[in-house]
Amino acid sequence: MTEGISETIIGKYPDSRGHFGPYGGIFVAETLMAPLDELRQAYERYRQDPAFLAEIDKDLQDYVGRPSPIYHAERWSSELGGAQLYLKREDLNHTGAHKVNNTIGQALLAKRMGKTRIIAETGAGQHGVATATVAARLGLECVVYMGAVDVARQEANVYRMKLLGATVVPVTSGSKTLKDALNEAMRDWVTNVDNTFYIIGTVAGPHPYPAMVRDFQTVIGREARAQMLARNGKLPDALVACVGGGSNAIGLFYPFLDDAEVTIYGVEAAGDGLDSGHHAAPLCAGRPGVLHGNRTYLMEDRDGQIIETHSVSAGLDYPGVGPEHAWLKDSGRANYVAITDAEALAAFHSLTRIEGIIPALESSHALAYAQQLAPRMSPEQSILINLSGRGDKDMHTVAAREGLKL
Amino acid sequence: MSRLESCFAQLAEQGRSALVSYITAGDPHPDHSLELMRALVRGGSDVIELGVPFSDPMADGPVIQRAVERALRHHVSLQDVLALVKRFRQQDQTTPVVLMGYLNPVEVMGFAAFASAAAAAGVDGVLTVDMPPEESEGLVPALRSQGLDPIYLLAPTSDAGRIQRICAQASGFVYYVSIKGVTGAAHLDLEGVRAKVAEIKAQTGLPVGVGFGIRDAATAAAIAGLADAVIVGSAIVSRIEQLAEDPQAMLADVENFVTSLRQAMDGSLPLKY
Ligand SMILES: Cc1ncc(COP(=O)(O)O)c(C=O)c1O
């Protein structure tokens, strides 16, 4: 599937203006052009700065608990009777998901840039918590925008953020969900550009965010590639990760992009099914457009209005996707598939019961696809799945689906 | 000569600044938009800026966000906005109309198809808020080929180099965003605006409009003293919102308010409305 693109992809994208082929770029109002340029320059400088990189590495080790292990899910593999399944354990990170890899990087950058105030958007609250956490540790003011609908359905995370000292602002415009929280964070940023750093939670937004967030998340793939080689003497045959905005997925995929023998699968949320219209699968069932500062695949109606998405997992409930995934899809280097709510929930229960690991509902989408893929492969082959987060935050959602109230 | 060009030329001759009045198309109801446009003209607006509803108006403050939501409740599309301009043009061939919106609805229609439909409807200029000049290779040539003016924003954060590059690509007028913030925000710093407008005028012969923080007649008058156009949006839209249930009162109030802006700008009182 790699025909048409050269052997080396790593390091080639984006171009200097943030384009991944026709995707990405900078689509914002004029006021933000200068701050985005300031951010780009700072990032380009510090990403080469050994002291900055060492500071990130130290925090990832001592504060987050990296490297996260690779776990061979032997019982699950033998039950499925095909490929060996390996899990990259991002669920073991401090705060319970991969999100913190990125917030540490961006918060340290904010500090170097002399910014004293941090803002973020959040859907499920995972990125909000990861941001509030690093802001607390660095002593930075923190404001988190969250759709009013999400504030109501993610009470526990709202409380966590408040405990950490963040101000949580419910967003009541539009559909009152993640996309509107992102709009509101952008509005805050444009108003307070002088002292404020906007920590975007995924590989979306205007350049340099998709590239910068990717770079901070590639620690997942760099570790995993070395761990798999050390363990098996060879690379995995397939990678599987869920795709909301796409940060955990690109973090895993990126260091493998030049390994043509590794097949890559990004798993979107099919909600009630791709045909139902109730889903969050822009790569599988959307089309290209411009939203939140970049060009990418979107869920939109025929007039170009962004439509509401649906997924049982709040973290996948986003109508866009990082522009690099749009490019990887078109170029054929990665495959994008979709998993329904019901399939994800079944996989959630499988992993919990068979391996004693309660996965996040987002990650359960990746698990569900791996569950379909494994029996079609041989026991000598292996699949590496990004277990992007743990399921503690999802207890209420899962219980409610089962008719229980906790 | 384009409608915008002749409008500004005529005003310059009279030593007056243009009043550019914004409403969101389809707010509060598509049935009222044509009448509202005509009320803006009767009140003394020189240019109409017509907002194209978009589900994610990232650069707009709460007042215009709510206007967009009201319009979208009636599924007002870009096609509907063009149809509205066409009806307006049947009665008014002189008042320039500038569309202000976001890129995605235009992209869905297709740049060439949009440009020819907009020109045919009688649109004069197009301001695409989230399309900086760096990303305009697709749309702007299409607009130019149809004789439409691409209107660009300049901001307090735009440095000399950007101002120069943007003015070189713009036509019709350039739109200086007077504050760091979203539409409808407060605290316009008059001296800061004066200095920046002078800086812009040193770079371009195009008329310079100022907008984003102008809420009342006094501010409009002050801005008229230093810019070629005064752009008022949220202050008009919040009047529409308040009287949305009473269309007759709404039309009268909008017209009176615009008249008060016009009179204040022309120095003929009253400064307080
Ligand atoms: C555990 C987990 N996985 C995945 C995601 C989806 O985000 P992304 O696609 O950027 O990794 C989220 C978002 O909240 C999450 O919490």
XYZ file of C-alpha atoms and ligand atoms in Angstrom:
695
model
C 0.000 0.000 0.000
C 2.993 2.330 0.018
C 3.208 2.895 -3.705
C 3.415 6.486 -4.766
C 5.190 7.735 -1.693
C 8.891 7.646 -1.208
C 10.590 5.390 1.292
C 11.187 8.107 3.799
C 8.181 9.901 5.122
C 9.600 10.778 8.519
C 10.818 14.323 8.671
C 9.237 15.341 5.374
C 5.908 16.655 6.557
C 4.587 19.178 7.138
C 6.113 21.779 4.809
C 7.203 25.142 6.207
C 3.626 26.436 6.238
C 2.219 23.378 7.918
C 0.881 21.474 4.911
C 0.581 17.715 4.763
C -0.104 17.491 1.036
C -3.352 19.413 0.562
C -4.177 19.264 4.290
C -3.193 21.262 7.347
C -2.050 24.862 6.913
C -3.082 27.912 8.892
C -6.705 29.024 8.605
C -7.244 31.596 11.322
C -8.174 35.251 11.539
C -5.353 37.741 11.074
C -4.953 38.520 14.785
C -3.660 34.998 15.455
C -1.123 34.939 12.633
C 1.567 36.696 14.664
C 1.119 34.615 17.835
C 1.153 31.423 15.766
C 4.360 32.577 14.166
C 5.838 33.341 17.568
C 4.863 29.858 18.707
C 6.335 28.256 15.592
C 9.623 30.066 16.061
C 9.825 29.191 19.727
C 9.006 25.587 19.025
C 11.561 25.339 16.232
C 14.179 26.758 18.517
C 13.456 24.631 21.583
C 12.934 21.368 19.763
C 16.659 21.566 18.948
C 17.625 22.653 22.434
C 19.202 19.773 24.392
C 18.376 21.373 27.738
C 14.697 21.668 26.830
C 14.533 18.114 25.535
C 16.307 16.817 28.637
C 13.794 18.618 30.833
C 10.920 16.925 28.995
C 12.602 13.513 29.226
C 13.142 13.905 32.935
C 9.493 14.780 33.520
C 8.318 11.926 31.328
C 10.406 9.554 33.401
C 9.936 10.838 36.942
C 6.508 12.418 36.754
C 4.661 10.408 34.108
C 6.390 7.087 34.763
C 7.835 6.463 31.306
C 8.778 4.356 29.535
C 5.388 2.720 29.573
C 5.641 -1.058 29.206
C 4.593 -3.281 26.357
C 2.342 -6.031 27.584
C 1.835 -9.305 25.717
C -1.836 -10.182 26.126
C -1.282 -13.901 25.936
C -4.643 -15.162 27.109
C -6.506 -12.813 24.857
C -4.245 -13.755 21.919
C -4.817 -17.453 22.368
C -8.573 -17.005 22.758
C -8.659 -15.186 19.437
C -6.434 -17.823 17.890
C -4.410 -15.652 15.541
C -1.762 -12.973 15.797
C -0.075 -12.155 19.105
C -1.549 -9.037 20.665
C 0.686 -6.526 22.402
C -0.514 -3.465 24.287
C 1.421 -0.237 24.628
C 0.440 0.717 28.162
C -0.290 4.446 27.968
C -3.034 3.713 30.492
C -0.316 3.457 33.140
C 0.789 7.063 32.668
C 0.167 9.606 35.399
C -3.382 10.960 34.861
C -4.340 7.771 33.051
C -3.819 8.442 29.363
C -1.360 9.520 26.679
C -2.591 13.118 26.881
C 0.005 14.088 29.484
C 2.916 13.426 27.085
C 1.735 16.437 25.130
C 0.726 18.735 27.967
C 4.159 18.397 29.577
C 5.858 19.395 26.353
C 3.588 22.345 25.663
C 3.568 23.589 29.259
C 7.366 23.566 29.417
C 7.399 25.460 26.130
C 4.911 27.973 27.547
C 7.233 28.524 30.455
C 10.223 29.104 28.183
C 8.141 31.607 26.225
C 7.358 33.519 29.401
C 3.617 32.858 29.276
C 1.909 32.849 32.655
C -1.544 31.699 31.717
C -2.550 28.358 30.169
C -5.807 27.649 28.391
C -7.113 24.387 26.967
C -10.216 22.814 25.457
C -11.463 19.453 26.593
C -14.186 16.990 25.655
C -14.191 14.062 28.045
C -11.988 16.015 30.393
C -8.847 13.896 29.934
C -6.876 16.609 28.200
C -8.286 19.161 30.639
C -7.072 17.089 33.560
C -3.662 16.526 31.956
C -3.360 20.280 31.370
C -4.566 21.256 34.845
C -2.073 18.770 36.269
C 1.003 20.254 34.620
C -0.258 23.795 35.220
C -0.535 23.006 38.930
C 2.957 21.617 38.988
C 4.457 24.593 37.130
C 2.414 27.157 39.038
C 0.651 28.505 35.958
C -2.878 29.900 35.872
C -5.135 27.457 34.020
C -8.511 27.929 32.329
C -10.200 24.954 30.670
C -13.065 25.355 28.199
C -15.530 22.507 28.146
C -18.872 22.192 26.364
C -21.781 22.548 28.768
C -23.088 19.148 27.664
C -19.744 17.553 28.522
C -19.530 19.383 31.868
C -22.793 17.720 32.793
C -21.783 14.219 31.666
C -18.176 14.280 32.969
C -18.684 15.564 36.505
C -15.797 13.626 38.004
C -13.228 15.107 35.638
C -14.643 18.589 36.164
C -14.083 18.114 39.862
C -10.565 16.799 39.286
C -9.689 19.897 37.295
C -11.086 22.147 40.002
C -9.110 20.293 42.661
C -6.015 20.921 40.581
C -6.742 24.634 40.686
C -8.079 25.111 37.172
C -11.077 27.227 36.266
C -13.511 25.214 34.165
C -15.628 27.366 31.852
C -18.772 25.678 30.463
C -19.300 26.612 26.812
C -22.930 27.155 25.867
C -22.583 28.085 22.195
C -23.254 25.827 19.215
C -23.593 22.159 20.066
C -22.052 22.756 23.538
C -19.450 20.032 22.999
C -15.748 19.680 22.216
C -15.741 21.568 18.918
C -17.405 24.554 20.589
C -14.941 24.380 23.472
C -12.153 24.621 20.912
C -13.816 27.673 19.316
C -14.101 29.304 22.728
C -10.485 28.590 23.613
C -9.439 30.217 20.337
C -11.551 33.262 21.220
C -9.869 33.467 24.603
C -6.458 33.171 22.979
C -7.133 35.940 20.460
C -8.185 38.183 23.349
C -5.279 37.369 25.682
C -2.464 36.582 23.273
C 0.130 38.539 25.209
C 0.293 36.365 28.331
C -1.553 33.208 27.290
C -0.434 29.888 25.857
C -3.094 27.685 24.276
C -2.383 23.975 24.846
C -4.338 22.118 22.168
C -5.041 18.520 23.152
C -4.674 16.735 19.860
C -2.958 16.921 16.466
C -5.509 19.419 15.156
C -5.615 23.214 14.991
C -3.468 25.530 12.876
C 0.225 24.936 12.209
C 2.417 24.349 14.208
C 0.030 22.455 16.512
C -0.436 19.262 14.463
C 3.326 18.847 14.044
C 4.206 19.930 17.575
C 1.655 17.700 19.307
C 2.756 14.832 17.080
C 6.380 15.357 18.066
C 5.506 15.333 21.770
C 3.463 12.136 21.326
C 6.006 10.226 19.233
C 7.627 9.119 22.465
C 4.950 6.396 22.333
C 6.101 5.035 18.992
C 9.825 5.500 19.632
C 9.626 3.490 22.826
C 7.308 0.891 21.318
C 9.462 0.330 18.242
C 12.559 -0.277 20.367
C 10.629 -2.414 22.867
C 9.172 -4.645 20.169
C 12.572 -5.073 18.515
C 14.197 -5.893 21.841
C 11.507 -8.399 22.724
C 10.882 -10.154 19.408
C 13.851 -9.168 17.269
C 11.409 -7.824 14.713
C 8.807 -5.161 14.229
C 5.106 -5.826 14.723
C 3.168 -6.692 11.586
C 0.377 -4.268 12.347
C -0.282 -1.200 14.472
C -3.743 -0.311 15.718
C -4.785 2.903 17.491
C -8.022 4.785 17.960
C -8.436 8.142 16.241
C -10.335 11.040 17.755
C -8.251 14.047 16.827
C -5.516 11.524 16.236
C -2.752 12.277 18.745
C -2.278 8.864 20.336
C -2.473 7.279 16.896
C 0.094 9.527 15.234
C 2.294 9.223 18.314
C 2.415 5.469 17.792
C 2.448 5.446 13.980
C 4.977 8.132 13.195
C 8.223 6.318 14.090
C 7.015 3.341 11.991
C 6.044 5.280 8.862
C 9.199 4.325 6.994
C 8.815 0.650 7.925
C 6.818 -0.342 4.868
C 6.287 -3.887 6.157
C 4.248 -2.592 9.107
C 0.560 -2.203 8.251
C -1.120 0.680 10.030
C -4.749 0.933 11.128
C -6.414 4.000 12.608
C -9.795 3.261 14.164
C -12.543 5.877 14.147
C -15.779 5.844 16.110
C -18.665 4.441 14.057
C -21.143 5.244 16.848
C -24.478 3.640 15.941
C -22.982 2.621 12.573
C -21.575 4.547 9.618
C -24.922 4.312 7.815
C -26.845 5.706 10.780
C -25.329 9.168 10.449
C -24.675 9.005 14.214
C -20.935 8.594 14.308
C -17.628 10.432 14.551
C -15.753 9.029 11.574
C -14.686 11.874 9.278
C -11.943 9.841 7.578
C -14.261 6.924 6.831
C -17.417 8.864 6.034
C -16.641 12.591 5.800
C -15.010 14.857 3.229
C -12.295 17.497 3.181
C -13.010 21.003 4.418
C -11.671 23.705 6.727
C -12.292 23.815 10.471
C -10.353 24.907 13.541
C -7.458 26.334 11.619
C -6.650 23.531 9.214
C -7.882 21.666 6.163
C -8.801 18.059 6.836
C -11.610 15.518 6.611
C -14.744 16.743 8.388
C -18.243 15.727 9.272
C -20.403 18.334 7.603
C -23.771 18.753 5.934
C -24.257 19.704 2.295
C -24.081 23.416 3.147
C -20.687 23.025 4.810
C -22.020 23.341 8.363
C -20.236 21.108 10.830
C -22.591 18.441 12.144
C -22.868 16.935 15.564
C -21.041 13.721 16.130
C -21.855 10.713 18.224
C -19.704 8.198 20.027
C -20.048 6.346 23.314
C -16.518 7.581 24.032
C -16.401 11.315 24.594
C -12.735 11.460 23.558
C -13.551 10.343 20.007
C -16.551 12.660 19.685
C -14.955 15.224 17.351
C -16.076 16.162 13.811
C -12.553 16.686 12.455
C -9.265 14.824 12.541
C -5.612 15.799 12.468
C -4.503 16.788 8.957
C -1.611 14.316 8.947
C -4.104 11.455 9.165
C -5.985 12.922 6.194
C -2.714 12.824 4.302
C -1.783 9.319 5.464
C -5.206 8.149 4.341
C -4.979 9.697 0.875
C -1.406 8.520 0.391
C -2.396 4.996 1.363
C 0.288 4.620 4.034
C -2.315 4.128 6.760
C -5.739 2.489 6.677
C -8.709 3.963 8.484
C -11.559 1.818 9.703
C -14.451 2.330 12.104
C -15.825 0.474 15.113
C -19.331 0.902 16.527
C -20.259 1.687 20.129
C -21.476 -1.873 20.607
C -18.258 -3.407 19.237
C -16.133 -1.124 21.411
C -18.115 -2.029 24.518
C -17.731 -5.735 23.777
C -13.959 -5.300 23.494
C -13.969 -3.245 26.701
C -15.473 -6.239 28.505
C -13.161 -8.738 26.793
C -9.976 -7.051 27.912
C -11.340 -6.460 31.384
C -12.355 -10.076 31.899
C -9.557 -11.827 30.036
C -6.556 -9.691 30.960
C -7.652 -7.785 34.041
C -7.074 -4.443 32.362
C -9.945 -1.948 32.206
C -9.379 0.113 29.061
C -10.708 3.568 28.201
C -13.687 3.466 25.846
C -11.591 5.341 23.271
C -8.889 2.667 23.375
C -11.587 -0.015 23.278
C -12.217 0.962 19.657
C -8.637 -0.013 18.818
C -9.005 -3.229 20.810
C -12.200 -4.114 18.966
C -10.553 -3.724 15.600
C -7.551 -5.793 16.698
C -10.001 -8.449 17.816
C -11.329 -8.607 14.236
C -7.877 -8.507 12.706
C -6.044 -11.068 14.843
C -7.920 -14.224 13.732
C -7.106 -13.371 10.114
C -3.373 -13.442 10.932
C -1.040 -16.233 12.019
C 0.265 -16.839 15.558
C 3.777 -15.911 14.373
C 2.547 -12.443 13.529
C 1.985 -9.656 15.981
C -0.282 -6.658 16.414
C 0.699 -3.715 18.568
C -2.274 -1.820 19.980
C -2.055 1.550 21.621
C -3.884 1.283 24.924
C -4.215 5.053 25.044
C -5.932 5.272 28.429
C -7.516 3.509 31.342
C -11.226 3.090 31.827
C -11.726 4.474 35.329
C -13.299 7.624 33.881
C -15.814 5.510 31.944
C -17.384 3.571 34.808
C -20.528 5.701 34.773
C -20.951 5.475 31.016
C -20.526 1.714 30.895
C -22.793 1.173 33.879
C -25.458 3.403 32.335
C -25.330 1.420 29.078
C -26.028 -1.638 31.192
C -28.944 0.049 32.913
C -27.097 0.576 36.190
C -26.548 3.770 38.113
C -23.438 4.052 40.259
C -15.041 50.941 -11.519
C -16.330 48.503 -8.905
C -19.229 49.477 -6.667
C -16.907 49.608 -3.662
C -14.438 51.789 -5.495
C -17.013 54.291 -6.647
C -18.664 54.329 -3.230
C -15.392 55.221 -1.514
C -14.406 57.680 -4.241
C -17.662 59.540 -3.863
C -17.409 59.685 -0.068
C -13.810 60.851 -0.257
C -14.916 63.698 -2.491
C -17.492 64.678 0.109
C -14.928 64.339 2.887
C -17.011 61.715 4.662
C -16.271 58.306 6.060
C -18.271 55.291 4.993
C -20.617 53.587 7.411
C -20.379 49.836 6.936
C -23.213 48.040 8.729
C -23.158 44.340 9.504
C -26.035 41.952 9.959
C -26.075 38.162 9.849
C -28.136 36.935 6.908
C -31.231 35.118 8.104
C -31.189 36.615 11.610
C -33.602 36.589 13.349
C -35.600 35.012 10.533
C -34.883 34.785 6.799
C -38.124 36.663 6.086
C -36.730 39.843 7.673
C -33.302 40.001 6.079
C -34.216 41.921 2.959
C -36.136 44.517 4.953
C -33.260 44.812 7.392
C -30.815 45.452 4.558
C -33.063 48.196 3.257
C -33.389 49.685 6.732
C -29.608 49.819 6.973
C -29.495 51.754 3.706
C -32.328 54.105 4.730
C -30.501 54.824 7.976
C -27.462 55.945 6.019
C -25.235 52.885 5.627
C -22.912 53.142 2.655
C -21.902 49.495 2.555
C -23.705 46.396 3.810
C -21.663 43.639 5.303
C -23.705 40.476 5.234
C -22.672 37.667 7.550
C -22.865 34.179 6.090
C -23.902 31.795 8.886
C -21.361 29.144 9.834
C -21.696 26.569 12.595
C -18.286 27.416 14.094
C -17.772 31.187 14.075
C -14.386 31.111 15.789
C -13.652 34.830 15.446
C -17.027 36.074 16.656
C -18.144 37.125 20.102
C -21.360 36.006 21.802
C -23.672 38.517 20.111
C -22.852 37.393 16.576
C -22.593 33.751 17.652
C -26.193 33.919 18.786
C -27.227 35.647 15.552
C -25.622 32.834 13.583
C -27.413 30.254 15.708
C -30.751 31.984 15.082
C -30.086 31.947 11.341
C -28.964 28.330 11.354
C -32.170 27.303 13.087
C -33.700 28.166 9.714
C -30.890 26.375 7.840
C -29.764 29.538 6.081
C -27.112 28.420 3.594
C -24.630 30.247 1.419
C -27.017 29.683 -1.498
C -29.770 31.391 0.500
C -27.480 34.338 1.235
C -26.723 34.751 -2.467
C -30.434 34.597 -3.253
C -30.974 37.342 -0.679
C -28.375 39.578 -2.303
C -30.020 38.984 -5.657
C -33.359 40.196 -4.314
C -31.709 43.194 -2.692
C -30.044 44.080 -6.003
C -33.362 44.175 -7.804
C -34.162 47.313 -5.826
C -30.739 48.733 -5.045
C -28.021 48.808 -7.683
C -25.661 51.142 -5.858
C -25.052 50.014 -2.271
C -22.050 47.670 -2.185
C -22.590 44.338 -0.438
C -19.679 42.496 1.165
C -20.099 38.929 2.364
C -18.354 38.108 5.609
C -17.994 34.506 6.633
C -15.782 31.480 7.017
C -14.116 29.385 4.364
C -15.804 26.008 4.712
C -19.220 26.781 3.186
C -17.421 28.431 0.255
C -15.145 25.435 -0.153
C -18.116 23.086 -0.228
C -19.747 25.104 -3.008
C -16.439 25.258 -4.908
C -14.378 28.412 -5.382
C -15.207 28.989 -9.056
C -18.894 28.159 -8.652
C -19.147 30.439 -5.639
C -17.385 33.338 -7.338
C -19.584 33.252 -10.404
C -22.776 32.826 -8.375
C -21.773 35.678 -6.060
C -20.965 37.983 -8.962
C -24.228 37.100 -10.679
C -26.154 37.842 -7.473
C -24.566 41.286 -7.185
C -22.047 40.725 -4.408
C -19.132 43.165 -4.450
C -16.594 41.895 -1.952
C -15.842 38.796 0.062
C -14.215 38.713 3.479
C -13.266 35.206 4.543
C -12.338 35.545 8.193
C -10.310 32.352 8.539
C -8.448 32.651 5.247
C -5.211 34.596 5.649
C -3.409 35.629 2.449
C -1.059 32.645 2.787
C -3.972 30.293 2.163
C -5.800 32.303 -0.465
C -4.368 30.780 -3.665
C -7.597 28.926 -4.342
C -10.308 31.450 -3.661
C -8.807 34.832 -4.490
C -8.020 34.211 -8.185
C -11.581 32.928 -8.566
C -12.943 36.102 -6.952
C -10.754 38.331 -9.111
C -11.787 36.602 -12.304
C -15.359 37.615 -11.487
C -14.476 41.183 -10.538
C -15.100 40.596 -6.828
C -12.932 42.346 -4.241
C -11.157 40.162 -1.683
C -11.368 42.025 1.618
C -8.608 41.264 4.112
C -8.304 41.814 7.823
C -5.393 43.596 9.458
C -4.880 43.344 13.198
C -3.002 45.050 16.011
C -0.614 42.089 15.787
C 0.122 42.564 12.060
C 3.654 43.865 11.589
C 4.825 46.187 8.828
C 5.810 43.348 6.524
C 2.428 41.668 6.764
C 0.577 44.944 6.331
C 2.475 45.540 3.135
C 1.922 42.034 1.765
C -1.761 42.015 2.639
C -2.466 45.439 1.186
C -0.754 44.358 -2.020
C -3.286 41.512 -2.375
C -6.369 43.390 -1.211
C -8.816 45.520 -3.121
C -12.005 47.394 -2.266
C -10.844 48.331 1.200
C -8.853 46.815 4.046
C -10.456 46.058 7.367
C -8.503 46.956 10.476
C -9.568 44.935 13.509
C -9.265 47.543 16.225
C -8.741 45.224 19.162
C -7.150 41.937 20.083
C -10.308 39.967 20.520
C -13.504 38.779 18.925
C -16.320 40.775 17.365
C -18.262 42.865 19.844
C -15.503 43.083 22.443
C -15.042 46.293 24.379
C -12.234 48.767 25.083
C -11.197 50.216 21.817
C -8.038 52.242 22.317
C -8.501 55.288 20.132
C -4.885 56.429 20.141
C -3.658 52.947 19.315
C -6.110 52.769 16.426
C -5.057 56.177 15.167
C -1.401 55.171 15.076
C -2.049 51.845 13.364
C -4.381 53.341 10.774
C -1.704 55.893 9.950
C 0.803 53.067 9.583
C -1.546 51.221 7.232
C -2.317 54.332 5.213
C 1.369 54.873 4.682
C 1.453 51.494 2.918
C -1.634 51.625 0.737
C -3.931 53.870 -1.195
C -6.862 51.585 -0.386
C -9.547 52.900 1.956
C -9.064 51.678 5.531
C -12.073 50.608 7.572
C -12.038 50.095 11.331
C -14.269 47.626 13.119
C -14.780 45.178 16.025
C -15.233 47.514 19.005
C -17.585 50.243 17.818
C -20.765 50.207 19.859
C -22.137 53.725 19.908
C -22.450 56.970 18.034
C -19.650 58.669 19.943
C -17.116 55.978 19.090
C -18.338 55.900 15.486
C -17.791 59.644 15.265
C -14.317 59.377 16.728
C -13.349 56.599 14.302
C -14.837 58.538 11.389
C -12.266 61.193 12.165
C -9.377 58.848 11.538
C -10.489 56.128 9.092
C -12.230 55.864 5.740
C -14.884 53.514 7.011
C -16.561 52.781 10.324
C -17.707 49.178 10.611
C -20.465 48.412 13.100
C -21.724 44.889 13.715
C -22.515 43.599 17.194
C -24.166 46.876 18.255
C -26.683 46.481 15.418
C -27.087 42.750 15.902
C -27.865 43.078 19.606
C -30.713 45.468 18.725
C -32.032 42.850 16.312
C -31.793 40.265 19.069
C -33.661 42.388 21.586
C -36.582 43.047 19.262
C -36.550 39.757 17.365
C -40.153 39.032 18.377
C -41.450 42.366 17.066
C -40.213 42.794 13.475
C -41.740 46.238 12.922
C -40.167 47.676 16.051
C -36.897 45.928 15.185
C -36.728 47.484 11.721
C -37.517 50.931 13.103
C -34.985 50.628 15.905
C -32.208 49.421 13.604
C -32.893 52.237 11.175
C -32.912 54.840 13.969
C -29.701 53.499 15.424
C -27.949 53.558 12.057
C -29.228 57.093 11.509
C -27.742 58.127 14.838
C -24.383 56.652 13.846
C -24.523 58.384 10.496
C -25.382 61.747 12.010
C -22.681 61.478 14.624
C -20.121 60.536 11.978
C -21.144 63.466 9.824
C -20.762 65.755 12.803
C -24.438 66.680 12.853
C -25.356 65.427 16.319
C -26.527 63.741 18.423
C -23.507 61.975 19.911
C -25.601 59.983 22.327
C -28.313 57.664 21.170
C -7.784 7.644 26.430
C -7.995 8.466 25.201
N -7.699 7.933 24.009
C -7.872 8.599 22.869
C -8.400 9.878 22.873
C -8.628 10.552 21.555
O -7.727 11.576 21.261
P -6.595 11.387 20.194
O -7.231 10.863 18.962
O -6.027 12.746 20.015
O -5.591 10.442 20.741
C -8.724 10.496 24.101
C -9.274 11.862 24.147
O -9.761 12.353 25.129
C -8.511 9.763 25.290
O -8.819 10.288 26.482
